[in-house]
mmCIF file of C-alpha atoms in Angstrom:
data_model
loop_
_atom_site.group_PDB
_atom_site.id
_atom_site.type_symbol
_atom_site.label_atom_id
_atom_site.label_comp_id
_atom_site.label_asym_id
_atom_site.label_seq_id
_atom_site.Cartn_x
_atom_site.Cartn_y
_atom_site.Cartn_z
ATOM 1 C CA SER A 1 109.471 100.105 91.457
ATOM 2 C CA ASN A 2 112.159 101.866 89.470
ATOM 3 C CA SER A 3 112.018 104.850 91.804
ATOM 4 C CA ARG A 4 113.304 105.349 95.350
ATOM 5 C CA HIS A 5 110.460 107.712 96.141
ATOM 6 C CA THR A 6 107.226 106.264 94.781
ATOM 7 C CA GLY A 7 105.533 103.274 93.240
ATOM 8 C CA GLY A 8 105.848 99.537 93.595
ATOM 9 C CA VAL A 9 103.979 96.905 95.584
ATOM 10 C CA ILE A 10 104.974 94.343 98.198
ATOM 11 C CA LEU A 11 103.209 91.213 99.378
ATOM 12 C CA TYR A 12 104.208 89.306 102.523
ATOM 13 C CA ILE A 13 103.167 85.642 102.713
ATOM 14 C CA ARG A 14 103.253 83.719 105.955
ATOM 15 C CA GLU A 15 105.934 81.035 106.024
ATOM 16 C CA GLY A 16 104.439 77.606 105.474
ATOM 17 C CA ILE A 17 101.538 78.722 103.280
ATOM 18 C CA LYS A 18 102.022 77.278 99.815
ATOM 19 C CA PHE A 19 101.462 79.671 96.938
ATOM 20 C CA ASN A 20 102.224 80.203 93.284
ATOM 21 C CA LYS A 21 103.370 83.460 91.722
ATOM 22 C CA ILE A 22 101.038 84.315 88.853
ATOM 23 C CA ALA A 23 102.445 87.663 87.670
ATOM 24 C CA THR A 24 104.422 90.758 88.599
ATOM 25 C CA VAL A 25 103.932 93.558 86.097
ATOM 26 C CA ALA A 26 104.857 97.234 85.922
ATOM 27 C CA TYR A 27 103.137 99.408 83.349
ATOM 28 C CA ASP A 28 103.614 103.153 82.962
ATOM 29 C CA LYS A 29 102.883 104.398 86.509
ATOM 30 C CA SER A 30 101.107 101.353 87.920
ATOM 31 C CA TRP A 31 102.329 98.108 89.475
ATOM 32 C CA PHE A 32 100.585 94.733 89.861
ATOM 33 C CA ALA A 33 101.453 91.444 91.563
ATOM 34 C CA THR A 34 99.259 88.333 91.791
ATOM 35 C CA ILE A 35 99.633 85.044 93.674
ATOM 36 C CA SER A 36 97.395 82.033 94.186
ATOM 37 C CA ILE A 37 97.036 80.204 97.498
ATOM 38 C CA GLU A 38 97.316 76.536 96.564
ATOM 39 C CA ASP A 39 94.957 74.927 99.071
ATOM 40 C CA ALA A 40 92.365 77.700 99.224
ATOM 41 C CA ASN A 41 91.703 78.161 95.483
ATOM 42 C CA LEU A 42 92.156 81.890 96.080
ATOM 43 C CA GLN A 43 93.953 84.538 94.025
ATOM 44 C CA ILE A 44 95.325 87.693 95.646
ATOM 45 C CA THR A 45 96.458 90.777 93.735
ATOM 46 C CA VAL A 46 98.145 93.900 95.065
ATOM 47 C CA VAL A 47 98.052 97.102 93.021
ATOM 48 C CA TYR A 48 99.467 100.597 93.112
ATOM 49 C CA LYS A 49 98.386 103.336 90.713
ATOM 50 C CA SER A 50 100.318 106.576 90.788
ATOM 51 C CA PRO A 51 98.261 109.793 90.994
ATOM 52 C CA ALA A 52 100.248 110.918 87.943
ATOM 53 C CA GLN A 53 98.902 108.131 85.741
ATOM 54 C CA LYS A 54 95.981 109.046 83.487
ATOM 55 C CA PRO A 55 92.821 107.179 84.562
ATOM 56 C CA ASN A 56 92.019 105.866 81.085
ATOM 57 C CA ASP A 57 95.528 104.445 80.699
ATOM 58 C CA PHE A 58 95.101 102.657 84.021
ATOM 59 C CA PHE A 59 91.633 101.359 83.126
ATOM 60 C CA ASN A 60 92.855 99.936 79.833
ATOM 61 C CA PHE A 61 95.761 98.126 81.437
ATOM 62 C CA LEU A 62 93.637 96.958 84.389
ATOM 63 C CA GLU A 63 91.284 95.241 81.944
ATOM 64 C CA GLN A 64 94.177 93.645 80.092
ATOM 65 C CA TYR A 65 95.758 92.431 83.333
ATOM 66 C CA ILE A 66 92.534 90.932 84.672
ATOM 67 C CA SER A 67 91.799 89.174 81.384
ATOM 68 C CA LYS A 68 95.312 87.770 81.052
ATOM 69 C CA TYR A 69 96.235 86.744 84.596
ATOM 70 C CA LEU A 70 93.143 86.285 86.768
ATOM 71 C CA ASP A 71 91.080 83.095 86.921
ATOM 72 C CA TYR A 72 87.417 84.074 86.794
ATOM 73 C CA SER A 73 86.370 80.777 88.400
ATOM 74 C CA ALA A 74 88.466 81.416 91.543
ATOM 75 C CA PRO A 75 87.718 83.804 94.430
ATOM 76 C CA GLN A 76 89.592 87.064 93.855
ATOM 77 C CA ILE A 77 90.880 89.704 96.262
ATOM 78 C CA MET A 78 92.522 92.728 94.663
ATOM 79 C CA VAL A 79 93.772 95.372 97.079
ATOM 80 C CA GLY A 80 95.768 98.547 96.663
ATOM 81 C CA ASP A 81 96.227 102.272 96.615
ATOM 82 C CA ILE A 82 94.360 103.148 93.414
ATOM 83 C CA ASN A 83 94.364 106.936 93.938
ATOM 84 C CA ILE A 84 90.809 107.272 92.649
ATOM 85 C CA ASN A 85 88.463 108.732 95.239
ATOM 86 C CA VAL A 86 85.301 106.651 94.919
ATOM 87 C CA ASN A 87 83.636 108.936 97.452
ATOM 88 C CA ARG A 88 83.074 111.394 94.602
ATOM 89 C CA ASN A 89 80.450 111.243 91.879
ATOM 90 C CA THR A 90 82.692 111.937 88.886
ATOM 91 C CA LYS A 91 83.025 110.530 85.388
ATOM 92 C CA THR A 92 86.349 108.941 86.351
ATOM 93 C CA VAL A 93 84.740 107.118 89.266
ATOM 94 C CA LYS A 94 81.806 105.960 87.122
ATOM 95 C CA ASP A 95 84.174 104.690 84.439
ATOM 96 C CA TYR A 96 86.231 102.862 87.064
ATOM 97 C CA ILE A 97 83.184 101.191 88.622
ATOM 98 C CA ASN A 98 81.968 100.157 85.164
ATOM 99 C CA VAL A 99 85.341 98.585 84.336
ATOM 100 C CA ILE A 100 85.447 96.453 87.479
ATOM 101 C CA LYS A 101 81.784 95.484 87.132
ATOM 102 C CA GLU A 102 82.468 94.180 83.629
ATOM 103 C CA HIS A 103 84.877 91.730 85.253
ATOM 104 C CA ASN A 104 82.441 90.724 88.016
ATOM 105 C CA LEU A 105 84.327 92.679 90.689
ATOM 106 C CA LYS A 106 82.955 95.008 93.338
ATOM 107 C CA GLN A 107 84.655 97.588 95.564
ATOM 108 C CA ILE A 108 83.884 96.910 99.258
ATOM 109 C CA VAL A 109 85.646 99.765 101.107
ATOM 110 C CA LYS A 110 82.860 102.175 102.085
ATOM 111 C CA ASP A 111 84.567 104.624 104.447
ATOM 112 C CA PHE A 112 87.533 106.964 104.082
ATOM 113 C CA THR A 113 91.035 105.460 104.074
ATOM 114 C CA ARG A 114 93.029 108.680 103.921
ATOM 115 C CA PHE A 115 92.631 111.995 105.730
ATOM 116 C CA ASP A 116 94.303 115.149 104.482
ATOM 117 C CA ILE A 117 94.928 117.324 107.542
ATOM 118 C CA LYS A 118 96.146 120.267 105.477
ATOM 119 C CA ASN A 119 92.936 120.481 103.450
ATOM 120 C CA ASN A 120 90.685 118.940 106.114
ATOM 121 C CA SER A 121 89.361 116.398 103.609
ATOM 122 C CA SER A 122 88.958 112.626 103.483
ATOM 123 C CA SER A 123 88.970 110.185 100.582
ATOM 124 C CA ILE A 124 88.467 106.527 99.692
ATOM 125 C CA ILE A 125 91.497 105.846 97.505
ATOM 126 C CA ASP A 126 92.559 102.483 98.966
ATOM 127 C CA HIS A 127 90.306 99.832 97.467
ATOM 128 C CA VAL A 128 89.443 96.167 97.919
ATOM 129 C CA LEU A 129 87.976 94.535 94.813
ATOM 130 C CA VAL A 130 86.368 91.107 95.169
ATOM 131 C CA ASN A 131 84.190 88.688 93.228
ATOM 132 C CA ASN A 132 82.824 86.835 96.267
ATOM 133 C CA ASP A 133 80.754 87.373 99.412
ATOM 134 C CA ARG A 134 83.236 85.773 101.812
ATOM 135 C CA THR A 135 85.540 88.804 101.976
ATOM 136 C CA SER A 136 85.089 91.664 104.433
ATOM 137 C CA CYS A 137 87.136 94.735 105.255
ATOM 138 C CA VAL A 138 87.635 96.831 108.395
ATOM 139 C CA ILE A 139 89.579 100.106 108.508
ATOM 140 C CA ASN A 140 92.031 100.401 111.377
ATOM 141 C CA ARG A 141 91.936 104.029 112.512
ATOM 142 C CA VAL A 142 94.489 103.531 115.288
ATOM 143 C CA ASP A 143 97.520 102.882 113.110
ATOM 144 C CA LYS A 144 98.409 104.156 109.688
ATOM 145 C CA ILE A 145 101.259 104.302 107.213
ATOM 146 C CA SER A 146 102.017 107.829 106.066
ATOM 147 C CA ASP A 147 98.574 109.413 105.707
ATOM 148 C CA HIS A 148 96.807 106.149 104.834
ATOM 149 C CA TYR A 149 94.896 104.031 107.330
ATOM 150 C CA LEU A 150 95.409 100.280 107.416
ATOM 151 C CA LEU A 151 92.908 97.874 105.913
ATOM 152 C CA LEU A 152 92.204 94.601 107.708
ATOM 153 C CA ILE A 153 90.738 92.137 105.228
ATOM 154 C CA THR A 154 89.193 88.845 106.255
ATOM 155 C CA TYR A 155 88.487 85.974 103.885
ATOM 156 C CA ASN A 156 86.378 83.251 105.496
ATOM 157 C CA GLU A 157 86.440 79.731 104.151
ATOM 158 C CA ILE A 158 86.899 76.288 105.602
ATOM 159 C CA VAL A 159 90.035 74.892 104.010
ATOM 160 C CA ASN A 160 92.662 72.282 104.744
ATOM 161 C CA LEU A 161 95.945 74.109 104.331
ATOM 162 C CA LYS A 162 98.976 71.901 103.809
ATOM 163 C CA CYS A 163 101.568 73.737 105.874
ATOM 164 C CA GLU A 164 105.137 72.980 106.737
ATOM 165 C CA ASN A 165 105.170 74.127 110.348
ATOM 166 C CA SER A 166 103.034 73.205 113.329
ATOM 167 C CA GLU A 167 102.042 76.775 114.124
ATOM 168 C CA VAL A 168 100.033 77.126 110.914
ATOM 169 C CA ASN A 169 98.697 73.597 111.372
ATOM 170 C CA VAL A 170 96.806 74.966 114.378
ATOM 171 C CA ILE A 171 94.769 76.999 111.900
ATOM 172 C CA ARG A 172 94.140 73.867 109.864
ATOM 173 C CA ASN A 173 92.971 71.921 112.908
ATOM 174 C CA TYR A 174 90.766 74.797 114.024
ATOM 175 C CA ALA A 175 89.006 74.403 110.662
ATOM 176 C CA LYS A 176 86.682 77.352 111.080
ATOM 177 C CA GLU A 177 88.062 80.488 109.507
ATOM 178 C CA ILE A 178 91.179 81.500 107.646
ATOM 179 C CA PHE A 179 92.150 85.107 108.297
ATOM 180 C CA LEU A 180 94.207 86.904 105.685
ATOM 181 C CA PHE A 181 95.640 90.270 106.592
ATOM 182 C CA PHE A 182 96.456 92.851 103.949
ATOM 183 C CA PHE A 183 97.877 96.254 104.674
ATOM 184 C CA ILE A 184 98.390 99.149 102.314
ATOM 185 C CA GLY A 185 102.069 100.026 102.293
ATOM 186 C CA ILE A 186 105.077 98.254 103.766
ATOM 187 C CA TRP A 187 104.485 96.874 107.245
ATOM 188 C CA VAL A 188 106.285 94.334 109.409
ATOM 189 C CA LEU A 189 103.648 92.198 111.108
ATOM 190 C CA LYS A 190 104.634 91.057 114.587
ATOM 191 C CA PRO A 191 102.578 88.225 116.146
ATOM 192 C CA SER A 192 101.635 90.442 119.107
ATOM 193 C CA TYR A 193 100.312 93.105 116.719
ATOM 194 C CA ILE A 194 98.184 90.616 114.777
ATOM 195 C CA ASN A 195 96.764 89.281 118.049
ATOM 196 C CA LYS A 196 95.858 92.833 119.040
ATOM 197 C CA LEU A 197 93.921 93.394 115.799
ATOM 198 C CA CYS A 198 92.400 89.947 115.588
ATOM 199 C CA PRO A 199 88.880 89.285 116.938
ATOM 200 C CA SER A 200 88.623 87.410 120.214
ATOM 201 C CA ASN A 201 87.544 84.192 118.493
ATOM 202 C CA CYS A 202 90.502 84.268 116.108
ATOM 203 C CA ILE A 203 93.474 81.932 116.249
ATOM 204 C CA ARG A 204 96.155 83.354 118.543
ATOM 205 C CA ILE A 205 99.599 83.611 116.978
ATOM 206 C CA SER A 206 102.764 83.169 119.038
ATOM 207 C CA SER A 207 106.338 84.128 118.298
#
Protein backbone atom coordinates (compact mmCIF):
# COMPACT_ATOMS: atom_id res chain seq x y z
CA SER A 1 0.00 0.00 0.00
CA ASN A 2 1.06 3.59 -0.54
CA SER A 3 -0.73 4.66 2.62
CA ARG A 4 0.13 4.21 6.30
CA HIS A 5 -3.54 4.02 7.22
CA THR A 6 -5.34 1.80 4.72
CA GLY A 7 -4.99 -0.62 1.86
CA GLY A 8 -2.52 -3.30 0.90
CA VAL A 9 -2.41 -7.07 1.31
CA ILE A 10 0.00 -9.49 2.97
CA LEU A 11 0.46 -13.21 2.50
CA TYR A 12 2.49 -15.39 4.88
CA ILE A 13 3.82 -18.68 3.48
CA ARG A 14 5.13 -21.40 5.73
CA GLU A 15 8.88 -21.91 5.43
CA GLY A 16 9.68 -24.96 3.35
CA ILE A 17 6.61 -24.80 1.11
CA LYS A 18 7.74 -24.10 -2.43
CA PHE A 19 5.78 -21.44 -4.29
CA ASN A 20 5.96 -19.08 -7.23
CA LYS A 21 4.91 -15.44 -7.19
CA ILE A 22 2.43 -14.87 -10.01
CA ALA A 23 1.55 -11.18 -9.54
CA THR A 24 1.35 -8.27 -7.13
CA VAL A 25 -0.78 -5.45 -8.48
CA ALA A 26 -2.21 -2.22 -7.10
CA TYR A 27 -4.96 -0.49 -9.02
CA ASP A 28 -6.80 2.64 -7.91
CA LYS A 29 -8.01 1.62 -4.42
CA SER A 30 -7.60 -2.15 -4.65
CA TRP A 31 -4.65 -4.49 -4.15
CA PHE A 32 -4.05 -8.04 -5.42
CA ALA A 33 -1.35 -10.66 -4.88
CA THR A 34 -1.28 -14.20 -6.30
CA ILE A 35 1.03 -17.17 -5.71
CA SER A 36 1.02 -20.78 -6.85
CA ILE A 37 1.91 -23.71 -4.60
CA GLU A 38 4.27 -25.81 -6.71
CA ASP A 39 3.40 -29.32 -5.57
CA ALA A 40 -0.32 -28.80 -5.02
CA ASN A 41 -1.25 -27.23 -8.38
CA LEU A 42 -3.06 -24.55 -6.39
CA GLN A 43 -3.24 -20.78 -6.87
CA ILE A 44 -3.95 -18.45 -3.95
CA THR A 45 -4.92 -14.79 -4.30
CA VAL A 46 -5.35 -12.19 -1.58
CA VAL A 47 -7.39 -9.06 -2.29
CA TYR A 48 -8.30 -5.81 -0.61
CA LYS A 49 -10.87 -3.39 -2.03
CA SER A 50 -11.22 -0.04 -0.35
CA PRO A 51 -14.77 1.07 0.53
CA ALA A 52 -13.94 4.27 -1.36
CA GLN A 53 -13.45 2.47 -4.67
CA LYS A 54 -16.42 2.50 -7.04
CA PRO A 55 -17.83 -1.03 -7.47
CA ASN A 56 -17.82 -0.93 -11.27
CA ASP A 57 -14.16 0.13 -11.33
CA PHE A 58 -13.34 -2.81 -9.08
CA PHE A 59 -15.40 -5.26 -11.15
CA ASN A 60 -13.69 -4.21 -14.36
CA PHE A 61 -10.22 -4.62 -12.90
CA LEU A 62 -11.15 -7.88 -11.15
CA GLU A 63 -12.11 -9.36 -14.51
CA GLN A 64 -8.90 -8.14 -16.11
CA TYR A 65 -6.80 -9.54 -13.26
CA ILE A 66 -8.47 -12.95 -13.33
CA SER A 67 -8.13 -13.21 -17.10
CA LYS A 68 -4.48 -12.17 -17.11
CA TYR A 69 -3.02 -13.92 -14.07
CA LEU A 70 -5.17 -16.86 -12.98
CA ASP A 71 -4.94 -20.35 -14.47
CA TYR A 72 -8.48 -21.59 -15.07
CA SER A 73 -7.33 -25.23 -15.05
CA ALA A 74 -5.91 -24.97 -11.50
CA PRO A 75 -7.83 -24.89 -8.20
CA GLN A 76 -8.26 -21.27 -7.11
CA ILE A 77 -8.70 -19.69 -3.68
CA MET A 78 -9.21 -15.93 -3.65
CA VAL A 79 -9.68 -14.37 -0.23
CA GLY A 80 -9.96 -10.82 1.01
CA ASP A 81 -11.79 -7.86 2.42
CA ILE A 82 -13.92 -6.88 -0.58
CA ASN A 83 -16.14 -4.37 1.27
CA ILE A 84 -19.24 -5.51 -0.59
CA ASN A 85 -21.91 -6.85 1.75
CA VAL A 86 -23.24 -9.93 -0.02
CA ASN A 87 -25.85 -10.28 2.72
CA ARG A 88 -27.85 -7.59 0.90
CA ASN A 89 -29.97 -7.97 -2.21
CA THR A 90 -28.67 -4.97 -4.15
CA LYS A 91 -27.68 -4.30 -7.74
CA THR A 92 -24.03 -4.05 -6.69
CA VAL A 93 -24.16 -7.49 -5.09
CA LYS A 94 -25.91 -9.01 -8.11
CA ASP A 95 -23.34 -7.48 -10.46
CA TYR A 96 -20.52 -8.80 -8.28
CA ILE A 97 -21.94 -12.33 -8.17
CA ASN A 98 -22.42 -12.27 -11.95
CA VAL A 99 -18.80 -11.21 -12.50
CA ILE A 100 -17.35 -14.03 -10.41
CA LYS A 101 -19.75 -16.58 -11.91
CA GLU A 102 -18.54 -15.65 -15.39
CA HIS A 103 -15.10 -16.79 -14.26
CA ASN A 104 -16.38 -20.03 -12.69
CA LEU A 105 -15.92 -18.73 -9.13
CA LYS A 106 -18.32 -18.93 -6.21
CA GLN A 107 -18.40 -17.10 -2.87
CA ILE A 108 -18.50 -19.59 0.04
CA VAL A 109 -18.70 -17.36 3.15
CA LYS A 110 -22.34 -17.56 4.27
CA ASP A 111 -22.33 -15.87 7.68
CA PHE A 112 -21.33 -12.41 8.88
CA THR A 113 -17.61 -11.58 9.13
CA ARG A 114 -17.91 -8.11 10.61
CA PHE A 115 -20.13 -6.71 13.36
CA ASP A 116 -20.68 -2.99 13.76
CA ILE A 117 -21.36 -2.39 17.45
CA LYS A 118 -22.19 1.28 16.94
CA ASN A 119 -24.97 0.55 14.45
CA ASN A 120 -25.79 -2.92 15.78
CA SER A 121 -25.44 -4.41 12.29
CA SER A 122 -23.54 -7.29 10.72
CA SER A 123 -22.18 -7.81 7.22
CA ILE A 124 -20.46 -10.34 4.97
CA ILE A 125 -17.69 -8.24 3.44
CA ASP A 126 -14.80 -10.71 3.78
CA HIS A 127 -15.10 -13.21 0.95
CA VAL A 128 -13.62 -16.52 -0.17
CA LEU A 129 -13.94 -17.17 -3.90
CA VAL A 130 -13.20 -20.67 -5.19
CA ASN A 131 -13.60 -22.77 -8.32
CA ASN A 132 -13.50 -26.15 -6.56
CA ASP A 133 -15.39 -28.24 -3.99
CA ARG A 134 -12.36 -29.06 -1.84
CA THR A 135 -12.29 -25.69 -0.06
CA SER A 136 -14.26 -24.93 3.09
CA CYS A 137 -14.39 -21.95 5.41
CA VAL A 138 -15.12 -21.51 9.12
CA ILE A 139 -15.48 -18.13 10.86
CA ASN A 140 -13.58 -17.81 14.12
CA ARG A 141 -15.77 -15.73 16.44
CA VAL A 142 -13.32 -15.88 19.35
CA ASP A 143 -10.57 -13.77 17.84
CA LYS A 144 -10.71 -10.90 15.41
CA ILE A 145 -8.58 -8.18 13.88
CA SER A 146 -10.09 -4.74 14.30
CA ASP A 147 -13.81 -5.32 13.76
CA HIS A 148 -13.34 -8.26 11.38
CA TYR A 149 -13.55 -11.90 12.43
CA LEU A 150 -10.92 -14.36 11.27
CA LEU A 151 -11.57 -16.82 8.47
CA LEU A 152 -10.14 -20.33 8.74
CA ILE A 153 -9.95 -21.84 5.27
CA THR A 154 -9.22 -25.50 4.65
CA TYR A 155 -8.18 -26.94 1.31
CA ASN A 156 -8.22 -30.74 1.29
CA GLU A 157 -6.13 -32.67 -1.19
CA ILE A 158 -3.68 -35.53 -1.02
CA VAL A 159 -0.38 -34.14 -2.25
CA ASN A 160 3.30 -34.91 -1.93
CA LEU A 161 4.86 -31.62 -0.89
CA LYS A 162 8.59 -31.34 -1.47
CA CYS A 163 9.66 -29.49 1.65
CA GLU A 164 13.02 -28.46 2.97
CA ASN A 165 12.49 -29.15 6.66
CA SER A 166 11.41 -32.26 8.53
CA GLU A 167 8.52 -30.56 10.32
CA VAL A 168 6.59 -30.03 7.09
CA ASN A 169 7.61 -33.50 5.91
CA VAL A 170 5.38 -34.83 8.69
CA ILE A 171 2.45 -33.42 6.73
CA ARG A 172 3.73 -35.15 3.61
CA ASN A 173 4.03 -38.49 5.39
CA TYR A 174 0.59 -38.09 6.93
CA ALA A 175 -0.70 -37.90 3.35
CA LYS A 176 -4.31 -37.22 4.27
CA GLU A 177 -5.10 -33.53 4.30
CA ILE A 178 -3.24 -30.31 3.70
CA PHE A 179 -4.56 -27.46 5.82
CA LEU A 180 -4.05 -23.92 4.58
CA PHE A 181 -4.85 -21.10 6.95
CA PHE A 182 -5.80 -17.67 5.68
CA PHE A 183 -6.64 -14.75 7.89
CA ILE A 184 -8.02 -11.37 6.93
CA GLY A 185 -5.57 -8.72 8.07
CA ILE A 186 -2.05 -8.99 9.45
CA TRP A 187 -1.59 -11.80 11.95
CA VAL A 188 1.43 -13.57 13.40
CA LEU A 189 0.62 -17.28 13.55
CA LYS A 190 2.20 -19.05 16.51
CA PRO A 191 2.27 -22.88 16.42
CA SER A 192 0.29 -23.06 19.68
CA TYR A 193 -2.42 -20.84 18.19
CA ILE A 194 -2.74 -22.96 15.05
CA ASN A 195 -2.98 -26.10 17.19
CA LYS A 196 -5.78 -24.46 19.17
CA LEU A 197 -7.78 -23.72 16.00
CA CYS A 198 -6.98 -26.95 14.22
CA PRO A 199 -9.38 -29.92 14.39
CA SER A 200 -8.38 -32.81 16.61
CA ASN A 201 -7.40 -34.99 13.64
CA CYS A 202 -5.14 -32.30 12.19
CA ILE A 203 -1.36 -32.42 12.15
CA ARG A 204 0.04 -30.92 15.35
CA ILE A 205 2.61 -28.19 14.82
CA SER A 206 5.49 -27.66 17.24
CA SER A 207 7.79 -24.70 17.74
